[in-house]
JSON list of C-alpha atoms in Angstrom, two decimals:
[
{"chain": "A", "resi": 141, "resn": "MET", "atom": "CA", "xyz": [118.55, 119.20, 84.45]},
{"chain": "A", "resi": 142, "resn": "PRO", "atom": "CA", "xyz": [116.83, 117.46, 87.37]},
{"chain": "A", "resi": 143, "resn": "ASP", "atom": "CA", "xyz": [118.56, 115.03, 89.68]},
{"chain": "A", "resi": 144, "resn": "VAL", "atom": "CA", "xyz": [115.20, 113.35, 90.31]},
{"chain": "A", "resi": 145, "resn": "MET", "atom": "CA", "xyz": [112.40, 112.61, 87.86]},
{"chain": "A", "resi": 146, "resn": "ILE", "atom": "CA", "xyz": [109.00, 111.23, 88.90]},
{"chain": "A", "resi": 147, "resn": "VAL", "atom": "CA", "xyz": [107.32, 108.94, 86.37]},
{"chain": "A", "resi": 148, "resn": "VAL", "atom": "CA", "xyz": [103.51, 108.73, 86.55]},
{"chain": "A", "resi": 149, "resn": "PRO", "atom": "CA", "xyz": [101.83, 106.36, 84.05]},
{"chain": "A", "resi": 150, "resn": "THR", "atom": "CA", "xyz": [98.16, 107.20, 83.47]},
{"chain": "A", "resi": 151, "resn": "TYR", "atom": "CA", "xyz": [95.08, 105.72, 81.88]},
{"chain": "A", "resi": 152, "resn": "ASN", "atom": "CA", "xyz": [91.65, 107.14, 82.73]},
{"chain": "A", "resi": 153, "resn": "GLU", "atom": "CA", "xyz": [92.75, 109.03, 85.85]},
{"chain": "A", "resi": 154, "resn": "VAL", "atom": "CA", "xyz": [91.07, 112.38, 85.16]},
{"chain": "A", "resi": 155, "resn": "GLU", "atom": "CA", "xyz": [89.28, 112.41, 88.54]},
{"chain": "A", "resi": 156, "resn": "VAL", "atom": "CA", "xyz": [92.44, 112.03, 90.63]},
{"chain": "A", "resi": 157, "resn": "LEU", "atom": "CA", "xyz": [95.40, 113.14, 88.54]},
{"chain": "A", "resi": 158, "resn": "GLU", "atom": "CA", "xyz": [95.46, 116.81, 89.53]},
{"chain": "A", "resi": 159, "resn": "ARG", "atom": "CA", "xyz": [95.42, 115.97, 93.23]},
{"chain": "A", "resi": 160, "resn": "THR", "atom": "CA", "xyz": [98.13, 113.32, 92.82]},
{"chain": "A", "resi": 161, "resn": "VAL", "atom": "CA", "xyz": [100.39, 115.60, 90.82]},
{"chain": "A", "resi": 162, "resn": "GLY", "atom": "CA", "xyz": [99.87, 118.42, 93.30]},
{"chain": "A", "resi": 163, "resn": "ARG", "atom": "CA", "xyz": [100.87, 116.25, 96.24]},
{"chain": "A", "resi": 164, "resn": "LEU", "atom": "CA", "xyz": [103.93, 114.91, 94.43]},
{"chain": "A", "resi": 165, "resn": "ARG", "atom": "CA", "xyz": [105.10, 118.38, 93.40]},
{"chain": "A", "resi": 166, "resn": "GLN", "atom": "CA", "xyz": [104.58, 119.65, 96.94]},
{"chain": "A", "resi": 167, "resn": "SER", "atom": "CA", "xyz": [106.43, 116.71, 98.49]},
{"chain": "A", "resi": 168, "resn": "VAL", "atom": "CA", "xyz": [109.42, 116.84, 96.13]},
{"chain": "A", "resi": 169, "resn": "PRO", "atom": "CA", "xyz": [109.40, 120.34, 94.59]},
{"chain": "A", "resi": 170, "resn": "HIS", "atom": "CA", "xyz": [112.92, 120.06, 93.19]},
{"chain": "A", "resi": 171, "resn": "ALA", "atom": "CA", "xyz": [112.02, 117.06, 91.01]},
{"chain": "A", "resi": 172, "resn": "GLU", "atom": "CA", "xyz": [110.65, 117.04, 87.49]},
{"chain": "A", "resi": 173, "resn": "LEU", "atom": "CA", "xyz": [107.51, 115.01, 86.91]},
{"chain": "A", "resi": 174, "resn": "VAL", "atom": "CA", "xyz": [106.52, 113.31, 83.66]},
{"chain": "A", "resi": 175, "resn": "ILE", "atom": "CA", "xyz": [102.98, 112.08, 83.05]},
{"chain": "A", "resi": 176, "resn": "ILE", "atom": "CA", "xyz": [102.84, 109.26, 80.51]},
{"chain": "A", "resi": 177, "resn": "ASP", "atom": "CA", "xyz": [99.31, 108.96, 79.20]},
{"chain": "A", "resi": 178, "resn": "ASP", "atom": "CA", "xyz": [98.21, 106.04, 77.03]},
{"chain": "A", "resi": 179, "resn": "GLY", "atom": "CA", "xyz": [95.51, 107.83, 75.07]},
{"chain": "A", "resi": 180, "resn": "SER", "atom": "CA", "xyz": [93.00, 107.97, 77.94]},
{"chain": "A", "resi": 181, "resn": "PRO", "atom": "CA", "xyz": [89.50, 108.49, 76.50]},
{"chain": "A", "resi": 182, "resn": "ASP", "atom": "CA", "xyz": [88.28, 110.23, 79.67]},
{"chain": "A", "resi": 183, "resn": "GLY", "atom": "CA", "xyz": [90.33, 113.40, 79.14]},
{"chain": "A", "resi": 184, "resn": "THR", "atom": "CA", "xyz": [93.32, 112.55, 81.33]},
{"chain": "A", "resi": 185, "resn": "GLY", "atom": "CA", "xyz": [95.74, 113.55, 78.59]},
{"chain": "A", "resi": 186, "resn": "GLU", "atom": "CA", "xyz": [94.13, 116.95, 78.15]},
{"chain": "A", "resi": 187, "resn": "LEU", "atom": "CA", "xyz": [94.20, 117.55, 81.90]},
{"chain": "A", "resi": 188, "resn": "ALA", "atom": "CA", "xyz": [97.87, 116.56, 81.96]},
{"chain": "A", "resi": 189, "resn": "ASP", "atom": "CA", "xyz": [98.59, 119.15, 79.28]},
{"chain": "A", "resi": 190, "resn": "ARG", "atom": "CA", "xyz": [96.87, 121.84, 81.34]},
{"chain": "A", "resi": 191, "resn": "LEU", "atom": "CA", "xyz": [98.88, 120.88, 84.42]},
{"chain": "A", "resi": 192, "resn": "ALA", "atom": "CA", "xyz": [102.11, 121.00, 82.41]},
{"chain": "A", "resi": 193, "resn": "LYS", "atom": "CA", "xyz": [101.21, 124.40, 80.93]},
{"chain": "A", "resi": 194, "resn": "ALA", "atom": "CA", "xyz": [100.77, 125.79, 84.45]},
{"chain": "A", "resi": 195, "resn": "ASP", "atom": "CA", "xyz": [103.95, 124.21, 85.86]},
{"chain": "A", "resi": 196, "resn": "ALA", "atom": "CA", "xyz": [107.32, 124.09, 84.09]},
{"chain": "A", "resi": 197, "resn": "GLY", "atom": "CA", "xyz": [108.33, 121.14, 86.31]},
{"chain": "A", "resi": 198, "resn": "THR", "atom": "CA", "xyz": [105.57, 118.93, 84.88]},
{"chain": "A", "resi": 199, "resn": "LEU", "atom": "CA", "xyz": [105.96, 117.28, 81.48]},
{"chain": "A", "resi": 200, "resn": "VAL", "atom": "CA", "xyz": [103.68, 115.04, 79.42]},
{"chain": "A", "resi": 201, "resn": "ILE", "atom": "CA", "xyz": [104.27, 112.18, 77.00]},
{"chain": "A", "resi": 202, "resn": "HIS", "atom": "CA", "xyz": [101.25, 111.13, 74.95]},
{"chain": "A", "resi": 203, "resn": "ARG", "atom": "CA", "xyz": [101.23, 107.57, 73.63]},
{"chain": "A", "resi": 204, "resn": "THR", "atom": "CA", "xyz": [98.95, 105.52, 71.43]},
{"chain": "A", "resi": 205, "resn": "ALA", "atom": "CA", "xyz": [100.32, 102.29, 72.89]},
{"chain": "A", "resi": 206, "resn": "ARG", "atom": "CA", "xyz": [98.91, 100.95, 76.13]},
{"chain": "A", "resi": 207, "resn": "GLY", "atom": "CA", "xyz": [100.56, 99.04, 78.93]},
{"chain": "A", "resi": 208, "resn": "TYR", "atom": "CA", "xyz": [102.04, 99.71, 82.35]},
{"chain": "A", "resi": 209, "resn": "ARG", "atom": "CA", "xyz": [105.34, 97.98, 81.60]},
{"chain": "A", "resi": 210, "resn": "SER", "atom": "CA", "xyz": [106.07, 99.92, 78.44]},
{"chain": "A", "resi": 211, "resn": "ALA", "atom": "CA", "xyz": [104.99, 103.21, 80.03]},
{"chain": "A", "resi": 212, "resn": "VAL", "atom": "CA", "xyz": [107.34, 102.75, 82.99]},
{"chain": "A", "resi": 213, "resn": "ILE", "atom": "CA", "xyz": [110.24, 101.75, 80.73]},
{"chain": "A", "resi": 214, "resn": "GLU", "atom": "CA", "xyz": [109.63, 104.75, 78.47]},
{"chain": "A", "resi": 215, "resn": "GLY", "atom": "CA", "xyz": [109.56, 107.00, 81.52]},
{"chain": "A", "resi": 216, "resn": "MET", "atom": "CA", "xyz": [112.81, 105.54, 82.84]},
{"chain": "A", "resi": 217, "resn": "ARG", "atom": "CA", "xyz": [114.54, 106.09, 79.52]},
{"chain": "A", "resi": 218, "resn": "PHE", "atom": "CA", "xyz": [113.18, 109.61, 79.27]},
{"chain": "A", "resi": 219, "resn": "ALA", "atom": "CA", "xyz": [114.52, 110.38, 82.75]},
{"chain": "A", "resi": 220, "resn": "MET", "atom": "CA", "xyz": [117.94, 109.01, 81.85]},
{"chain": "A", "resi": 221, "resn": "SER", "atom": "CA", "xyz": [117.99, 111.02, 78.63]},
{"chain": "A", "resi": 222, "resn": "ARG", "atom": "CA", "xyz": [117.47, 114.17, 80.71]},
{"chain": "A", "resi": 223, "resn": "GLY", "atom": "CA", "xyz": [120.35, 113.33, 83.02]},
{"chain": "A", "resi": 224, "resn": "ALA", "atom": "CA", "xyz": [118.38, 112.29, 86.11]},
{"chain": "A", "resi": 225, "resn": "THR", "atom": "CA", "xyz": [120.34, 110.14, 88.55]},
{"chain": "A", "resi": 226, "resn": "ARG", "atom": "CA", "xyz": [117.23, 108.83, 90.30]},
{"chain": "A", "resi": 227, "resn": "VAL", "atom": "CA", "xyz": [113.83, 107.82, 88.95]},
{"chain": "A", "resi": 228, "resn": "VAL", "atom": "CA", "xyz": [110.69, 107.68, 91.08]},
{"chain": "A", "resi": 229, "resn": "VAL", "atom": "CA", "xyz": [107.84, 105.53, 89.76]},
{"chain": "A", "resi": 230, "resn": "THR", "atom": "CA", "xyz": [104.40, 105.80, 91.31]},
{"chain": "A", "resi": 231, "resn": "ASP", "atom": "CA", "xyz": [100.73, 105.27, 90.48]},
{"chain": "A", "resi": 232, "resn": "ALA", "atom": "CA", "xyz": [98.51, 108.14, 89.37]},
{"chain": "A", "resi": 233, "resn": "ASP", "atom": "CA", "xyz": [95.63, 107.25, 91.68]},
{"chain": "A", "resi": 234, "resn": "GLY", "atom": "CA", "xyz": [97.27, 108.67, 94.79]},
{"chain": "A", "resi": 235, "resn": "SER", "atom": "CA", "xyz": [97.07, 105.45, 96.82]},
{"chain": "A", "resi": 236, "resn": "TYR", "atom": "CA", "xyz": [100.69, 105.79, 97.95]},
{"chain": "A", "resi": 237, "resn": "ASP", "atom": "CA", "xyz": [101.32, 108.65, 100.36]},
{"chain": "A", "resi": 238, "resn": "ALA", "atom": "CA", "xyz": [103.52, 111.22, 98.61]},
{"chain": "A", "resi": 239, "resn": "ASP", "atom": "CA", "xyz": [104.63, 112.56, 102.00]},
{"chain": "A", "resi": 240, "resn": "GLY", "atom": "CA", "xyz": [106.86, 109.50, 102.36]},
{"chain": "A", "resi": 241, "resn": "LEU", "atom": "CA", "xyz": [108.86, 110.25, 99.21]},
{"chain": "A", "resi": 242, "resn": "PRO", "atom": "CA", "xyz": [111.57, 112.41, 100.84]},
{"chain": "A", "resi": 243, "resn": "GLU", "atom": "CA", "xyz": [112.54, 109.50, 103.10]},
{"chain": "A", "resi": 244, "resn": "LEU", "atom": "CA", "xyz": [112.79, 107.14, 100.13]},
{"chain": "A", "resi": 245, "resn": "LEU", "atom": "CA", "xyz": [114.86, 109.66, 98.21]},
{"chain": "A", "resi": 246, "resn": "ALA", "atom": "CA", "xyz": [117.19, 110.25, 101.15]},
{"chain": "A", "resi": 247, "resn": "LEU", "atom": "CA", "xyz": [117.93, 106.54, 101.31]},
{"chain": "A", "resi": 248, "resn": "SER", "atom": "CA", "xyz": [118.46, 106.47, 97.56]},
{"chain": "A", "resi": 249, "resn": "GLN", "atom": "CA", "xyz": [120.80, 109.45, 97.84]},
{"chain": "A", "resi": 250, "resn": "SER", "atom": "CA", "xyz": [122.90, 107.44, 100.31]},
{"chain": "A", "resi": 251, "resn": "GLY", "atom": "CA", "xyz": [123.57, 104.88, 97.56]},
{"chain": "A", "resi": 252, "resn": "VAL", "atom": "CA", "xyz": [120.75, 102.31, 97.67]},
{"chain": "A", "resi": 253, "resn": "ASP", "atom": "CA", "xyz": [119.94, 101.27, 94.10]},
{"chain": "A", "resi": 254, "resn": "LEU", "atom": "CA", "xyz": [116.26, 100.45, 94.62]},
{"chain": "A", "resi": 255, "resn": "VAL", "atom": "CA", "xyz": [114.19, 101.85, 97.47]},
{"chain": "A", "resi": 256, "resn": "ILE", "atom": "CA", "xyz": [110.68, 100.40, 97.78]},
{"chain": "A", "resi": 257, "resn": "GLY", "atom": "CA", "xyz": [107.80, 102.10, 99.55]},
{"chain": "A", "resi": 258, "resn": "SER", "atom": "CA", "xyz": [106.61, 99.00, 101.38]},
{"chain": "A", "resi": 259, "resn": "ARG", "atom": "CA", "xyz": [103.12, 98.18, 102.62]},
{"chain": "A", "resi": 260, "resn": "PHE", "atom": "CA", "xyz": [104.26, 95.10, 104.50]},
{"chain": "A", "resi": 261, "resn": "VAL", "atom": "CA", "xyz": [107.10, 96.16, 106.78]},
{"chain": "A", "resi": 262, "resn": "GLU", "atom": "CA", "xyz": [106.81, 97.39, 110.34]},
{"chain": "A", "resi": 263, "resn": "GLY", "atom": "CA", "xyz": [105.63, 100.98, 110.49]},
{"chain": "A", "resi": 264, "resn": "SER", "atom": "CA", "xyz": [103.56, 100.91, 107.31]},
{"chain": "A", "resi": 265, "resn": "ASP", "atom": "CA", "xyz": [100.01, 102.29, 107.40]},
{"chain": "A", "resi": 266, "resn": "VAL", "atom": "CA", "xyz": [97.65, 100.43, 105.06]},
{"chain": "A", "resi": 267, "resn": "ARG", "atom": "CA", "xyz": [94.00, 101.47, 104.98]},
{"chain": "A", "resi": 268, "resn": "ASN", "atom": "CA", "xyz": [90.85, 100.46, 103.10]},
{"chain": "A", "resi": 269, "resn": "MET", "atom": "CA", "xyz": [92.44, 97.32, 101.70]},
{"chain": "A", "resi": 270, "resn": "GLY", "atom": "CA", "xyz": [89.87, 94.55, 101.84]},
{"chain": "A", "resi": 271, "resn": "ILE", "atom": "CA", "xyz": [90.66, 91.33, 103.65]},
{"chain": "A", "resi": 272, "resn": "ARG", "atom": "CA", "xyz": [90.78, 89.26, 100.46]},
{"chain": "A", "resi": 273, "resn": "ARG", "atom": "CA", "xyz": [92.99, 91.81, 98.76]},
{"chain": "A", "resi": 274, "resn": "ARG", "atom": "CA", "xyz": [95.36, 92.08, 101.72]},
{"chain": "A", "resi": 275, "resn": "TRP", "atom": "CA", "xyz": [95.67, 88.32, 102.11]},
{"chain": "A", "resi": 276, "resn": "ALA", "atom": "CA", "xyz": [96.21, 87.85, 98.37]},
{"chain": "A", "resi": 277, "resn": "ALA", "atom": "CA", "xyz": [98.95, 90.47, 98.36]},
{"chain": "A", "resi": 278, "resn": "GLN", "atom": "CA", "xyz": [100.70, 89.14, 101.46]},
{"chain": "A", "resi": 279, "resn": "ILE", "atom": "CA", "xyz": [100.48, 85.47, 100.46]},
{"chain": "A", "resi": 280, "resn": "GLY", "atom": "CA", "xyz": [101.52, 86.29, 96.90]},
{"chain": "A", "resi": 281, "resn": "ASN", "atom": "CA", "xyz": [104.55, 88.21, 98.12]},
{"chain": "A", "resi": 282, "resn": "ALA", "atom": "CA", "xyz": [105.48, 85.43, 100.54]},
{"chain": "A", "resi": 283, "resn": "TYR", "atom": "CA", "xyz": [105.25, 82.90, 97.70]},
{"chain": "A", "resi": 284, "resn": "ALA", "atom": "CA", "xyz": [107.43, 85.05, 95.45]},
{"chain": "A", "resi": 285, "resn": "ARG", "atom": "CA", "xyz": [110.02, 85.51, 98.21]},
{"chain": "A", "resi": 286, "resn": "ALA", "atom": "CA", "xyz": [110.26, 81.77, 98.70]},
{"chain": "A", "resi": 287, "resn": "MET", "atom": "CA", "xyz": [110.40, 80.91, 94.99]},
{"chain": "A", "resi": 288, "resn": "LEU", "atom": "CA", "xyz": [112.91, 83.62, 94.08]},
{"chain": "A", "resi": 289, "resn": "SER", "atom": "CA", "xyz": [115.11, 83.62, 97.20]},
{"chain": "A", "resi": 290, "resn": "THR", "atom": "CA", "xyz": [114.66, 87.25, 98.21]},
{"chain": "A", "resi": 291, "resn": "GLY", "atom": "CA", "xyz": [113.99, 88.98, 101.50]},
{"chain": "A", "resi": 292, "resn": "VAL", "atom": "CA", "xyz": [111.94, 91.81, 99.97]},
{"chain": "A", "resi": 293, "resn": "LYS", "atom": "CA", "xyz": [108.53, 91.85, 101.65]},
{"chain": "A", "resi": 294, "resn": "ASP", "atom": "CA", "xyz": [106.64, 94.02, 99.14]},
{"chain": "A", "resi": 295, "resn": "LEU", "atom": "CA", "xyz": [107.77, 92.94, 95.70]},
{"chain": "A", "resi": 296, "resn": "THR", "atom": "CA", "xyz": [104.61, 94.31, 94.08]},
{"chain": "A", "resi": 297, "resn": "SER", "atom": "CA", "xyz": [104.70, 97.86, 95.47]},
{"chain": "A", "resi": 298, "resn": "SER", "atom": "CA", "xyz": [104.28, 100.52, 92.80]},
{"chain": "A", "resi": 299, "resn": "LEU", "atom": "CA", "xyz": [106.12, 103.26, 94.70]},
{"chain": "A", "resi": 300, "resn": "ARG", "atom": "CA", "xyz": [109.84, 102.95, 94.03]},
{"chain": "A", "resi": 301, "resn": "VAL", "atom": "CA", "xyz": [113.02, 104.95, 93.62]},
{"chain": "A", "resi": 302, "resn": "TYR", "atom": "CA", "xyz": [115.65, 103.60, 91.23]},
{"chain": "A", "resi": 303, "resn": "ARG", "atom": "CA", "xyz": [119.16, 104.89, 90.75]},
{"chain": "A", "resi": 304, "resn": "THR", "atom": "CA", "xyz": [119.80, 105.23, 87.04]},
{"chain": "A", "resi": 305, "resn": "ARG", "atom": "CA", "xyz": [123.22, 103.64, 87.43]},
{"chain": "A", "resi": 306, "resn": "ILE", "atom": "CA", "xyz": [121.51, 100.30, 88.07]},
{"chain": "A", "resi": 307, "resn": "LEU", "atom": "CA", "xyz": [118.86, 100.81, 85.37]},
{"chain": "A", "resi": 308, "resn": "GLU", "atom": "CA", "xyz": [121.63, 101.30, 82.82]},
{"chain": "A", "resi": 309, "resn": "GLN", "atom": "CA", "xyz": [122.83, 97.77, 83.58]},
{"chain": "A", "resi": 310, "resn": "LEU", "atom": "CA", "xyz": [119.45, 96.13, 82.95]},
{"chain": "A", "resi": 311, "resn": "ASP", "atom": "CA", "xyz": [118.02, 94.84, 79.69]},
{"chain": "A", "resi": 312, "resn": "LEU", "atom": "CA", "xyz": [114.62, 96.40, 80.24]},
{"chain": "A", "resi": 313, "resn": "ASP", "atom": "CA", "xyz": [113.24, 95.19, 76.90]},
{"chain": "A", "resi": 314, "resn": "ALA", "atom": "CA", "xyz": [113.86, 91.59, 77.98]},
{"chain": "A", "resi": 315, "resn": "ILE", "atom": "CA", "xyz": [111.18, 91.94, 80.68]},
{"chain": "A", "resi": 316, "resn": "GLN", "atom": "CA", "xyz": [108.05, 90.81, 78.88]},
{"chain": "A", "resi": 317, "resn": "VAL", "atom": "CA", "xyz": [105.61, 90.57, 81.79]},
{"chain": "A", "resi": 318, "resn": "ASP", "atom": "CA", "xyz": [103.29, 93.33, 82.97]},
{"chain": "A", "resi": 319, "resn": "ALA", "atom": "CA", "xyz": [101.45, 94.55, 86.06]},
{"chain": "A", "resi": 320, "resn": "TYR", "atom": "CA", "xyz": [102.48, 92.90, 89.35]},
{"chain": "A", "resi": 321, "resn": "ALA", "atom": "CA", "xyz": [104.84, 90.46, 87.64]},
{"chain": "A", "resi": 322, "resn": "PHE", "atom": "CA", "xyz": [106.70, 93.38, 86.09]},
{"chain": "A", "resi": 323, "resn": "GLN", "atom": "CA", "xyz": [107.38, 94.87, 89.53]},
{"chain": "A", "resi": 324, "resn": "ILE", "atom": "CA", "xyz": [108.71, 91.55, 90.77]},
{"chain": "A", "resi": 325, "resn": "ALA", "atom": "CA", "xyz": [110.86, 91.05, 87.68]},
{"chain": "A", "resi": 326, "resn": "LEU", "atom": "CA", "xyz": [112.43, 94.49, 88.03]},
{"chain": "A", "resi": 327, "resn": "ALA", "atom": "CA", "xyz": [113.38, 93.90, 91.66]},
{"chain": "A", "resi": 328, "resn": "VAL", "atom": "CA", "xyz": [114.87, 90.52, 90.77]},
{"chain": "A", "resi": 329, "resn": "ARG", "atom": "CA", "xyz": [116.89, 92.05, 87.91]},
{"chain": "A", "resi": 330, "resn": "VAL", "atom": "CA", "xyz": [118.24, 94.75, 90.19]},
{"chain": "A", "resi": 331, "resn": "ALA", "atom": "CA", "xyz": [119.37, 92.13, 92.71]},
{"chain": "A", "resi": 332, "resn": "GLN", "atom": "CA", "xyz": [120.89, 89.94, 90.02]},
{"chain": "A", "resi": 333, "resn": "ALA", "atom": "CA", "xyz": [122.88, 92.92, 88.73]},
{"chain": "A", "resi": 334, "resn": "GLY", "atom": "CA", "xyz": [124.39, 93.36, 92.19]},
{"chain": "A", "resi": 335, "resn": "GLY", "atom": "CA", "xyz": [122.20, 96.31, 93.14]},
{"chain": "A", "resi": 336, "resn": "THR", "atom": "CA", "xyz": [121.18, 97.04, 96.69]},
{"chain": "A", "resi": 337, "resn": "ILE", "atom": "CA", "xyz": [117.51, 97.06, 97.73]},
{"chain": "A", "resi": 338, "resn": "ALA", "atom": "CA", "xyz": [115.86, 98.58, 100.79]},
{"chain": "A", "resi": 339, "resn": "GLU", "atom": "CA", "xyz": [112.27, 98.94, 101.97]},
{"chain": "A", "resi": 340, "resn": "VAL", "atom": "CA", "xyz": [110.75, 101.92, 103.75]},
{"chain": "A", "resi": 341, "resn": "PRO", "atom": "CA", "xyz": [107.32, 101.78, 105.44]},
{"chain": "A", "resi": 342, "resn": "ILE", "atom": "CA", "xyz": [104.77, 103.82, 103.56]},
{"chain": "A", "resi": 343, "resn": "GLY", "atom": "CA", "xyz": [101.23, 105.07, 103.97]},
{"chain": "A", "resi": 344, "resn": "PHE", "atom": "CA", "xyz": [98.80, 103.44, 101.55]},
{"chain": "A", "resi": 345, "resn": "ILE", "atom": "CA", "xyz": [95.07, 103.99, 101.08]},
{"chain": "A", "resi": 346, "resn": "GLU", "atom": "CA", "xyz": [93.45, 101.48, 98.74]},
{"chain": "A", "resi": 347, "resn": "ARG", "atom": "CA", "xyz": [91.38, 103.03, 95.97]},
{"chain": "A", "resi": 348, "resn": "ALA", "atom": "CA", "xyz": [88.95, 100.90, 93.97]},
{"chain": "A", "resi": 349, "resn": "VAL", "atom": "CA", "xyz": [90.18, 101.10, 90.36]},
{"chain": "A", "resi": 350, "resn": "GLY", "atom": "CA", "xyz": [88.99, 98.80, 87.57]},
{"chain": "A", "resi": 351, "resn": "SER", "atom": "CA", "xyz": [87.11, 95.59, 88.05]},
{"chain": "A", "resi": 352, "resn": "SER", "atom": "CA", "xyz": [87.84, 92.85, 90.55]},
{"chain": "A", "resi": 353, "resn": "LYS", "atom": "CA", "xyz": [87.95, 90.39, 87.66]},
{"chain": "A", "resi": 354, "resn": "MET", "atom": "CA", "xyz": [90.93, 92.20, 86.18]},
{"chain": "A", "resi": 355, "resn": "ARG", "atom": "CA", "xyz": [92.71, 92.14, 89.51]},
{"chain": "A", "resi": 356, "resn": "VAL", "atom": "CA", "xyz": [92.15, 88.41, 89.81]},
{"chain": "A", "resi": 357, "resn": "LEU", "atom": "CA", "xyz": [93.54, 87.90, 86.31]},
{"chain": "A", "resi": 358, "resn": "GLU", "atom": "CA", "xyz": [96.60, 89.97, 87.17]},
{"chain": "A", "resi": 359, "resn": "GLU", "atom": "CA", "xyz": [97.16, 88.02, 90.37]},
{"chain": "A", "resi": 360, "resn": "LEU", "atom": "CA", "xyz": [96.83, 84.68, 88.57]},
{"chain": "A", "resi": 361, "resn": "GLY", "atom": "CA", "xyz": [99.18, 85.86, 85.84]},
{"chain": "A", "resi": 362, "resn": "THR", "atom": "CA", "xyz": [101.74, 86.92, 88.44]},
{"chain": "A", "resi": 363, "resn": "LEU", "atom": "CA", "xyz": [101.44, 83.61, 90.26]},
{"chain": "A", "resi": 364, "resn": "GLY", "atom": "CA", "xyz": [102.04, 81.76, 87.00]},
{"chain": "A", "resi": 365, "resn": "ALA", "atom": "CA", "xyz": [105.06, 83.89, 86.12]},
{"chain": "A", "resi": 366, "resn": "VAL", "atom": "CA", "xyz": [106.66, 83.49, 89.55]},
{"chain": "A", "resi": 367, "resn": "THR", "atom": "CA", "xyz": [106.10, 79.72, 89.45]},
{"chain": "A", "resi": 368, "resn": "LYS", "atom": "CA", "xyz": [107.68, 79.53, 86.00]},
{"chain": "A", "resi": 369, "resn": "TRP", "atom": "CA", "xyz": [110.69, 81.56, 87.11]},
{"chain": "A", "resi": 370, "resn": "GLY", "atom": "CA", "xyz": [111.12, 79.56, 90.29]},
{"chain": "A", "resi": 371, "resn": "LEU", "atom": "CA", "xyz": [111.01, 76.21, 88.50]},
{"chain": "A", "resi": 372, "resn": "ALA", "atom": "CA", "xyz": [113.50, 77.57, 85.94]},
{"chain": "A", "resi": 373, "resn": "GLY", "atom": "CA", "xyz": [115.94, 78.39, 88.72]},
{"chain": "A", "resi": 374, "resn": "VAL", "atom": "CA", "xyz": [115.59, 82.18, 88.61]},
{"chain": "A", "resi": 375, "resn": "ARG", "atom": "CA", "xyz": [116.85, 83.65, 91.89]},
{"chain": "A", "resi": 376, "resn": "ALA", "atom": "CA", "xyz": [117.20, 87.20, 93.18]},
{"chain": "A", "resi": 377, "resn": "LEU", "atom": "CA", "xyz": [120.88, 86.73, 93.88]},
{"chain": "A", "resi": 378, "resn": "PRO", "atom": "CA", "xyz": [123.71, 89.04, 92.81]},
{"chain": "A", "resi": 379, "resn": "LYS", "atom": "CA", "xyz": [126.18, 88.14, 90.10]},
{"chain": "A", "resi": 380, "resn": "PRO", "atom": "CA", "xyz": [129.16, 86.20, 91.50]},
{"chain": "A", "resi": 381, "resn": "PRO", "atom": "CA", "xyz": [132.34, 88.31, 91.70]},
{"chain": "A", "resi": 382, "resn": "ARG", "atom": "CA", "xyz": [134.77, 87.88, 88.82]}
]
């Protein structure tokens, strides 16, 4: 059974999936990779099956449900059921540089419970991100840090390595937000459970996916969720010692 499993949620990624999977398998050849496809109408699921047929280290879960949050949680539970001690979660579009994964995994191996591939720490290389998008991401992260009392600079990064020992302590079903807010909520839950968090600079090339309207809605939803949590006294602080 693998020590590391990479979880890749997909929906309509047929144009980029093969390249993304290839780079991930090349970067971390000892890991298993599971593609979780939410019934993509563009043929992503069929492509995933072909990739899995050609590579025993690639697996596929087909779902009729849709949603990033539920796909990630299902992938985490699948990884734990197969005995993985670390779970990588990343986007299918290849925006995050897979070459940086070994560094994240090395830090995770040393005992860090959540390692984040960060776009906003010194040494990161972010390209093709428009000015509005960059400012929205940086201001949104700064707002979340202030409201939730955390020092994490990239709370919304989609490239992460979790140790399963910390995931086993979390009530994942209690997280009812999606998209960017889900990433923030997971980091907060890890901190509240006493888990350690570290950020590693990562290469990131923005790819235009979906409509700008949807991104705005996601950003507004995240802002609303963070405000609600902050006013309710939610803080990214560890449990007090007994």
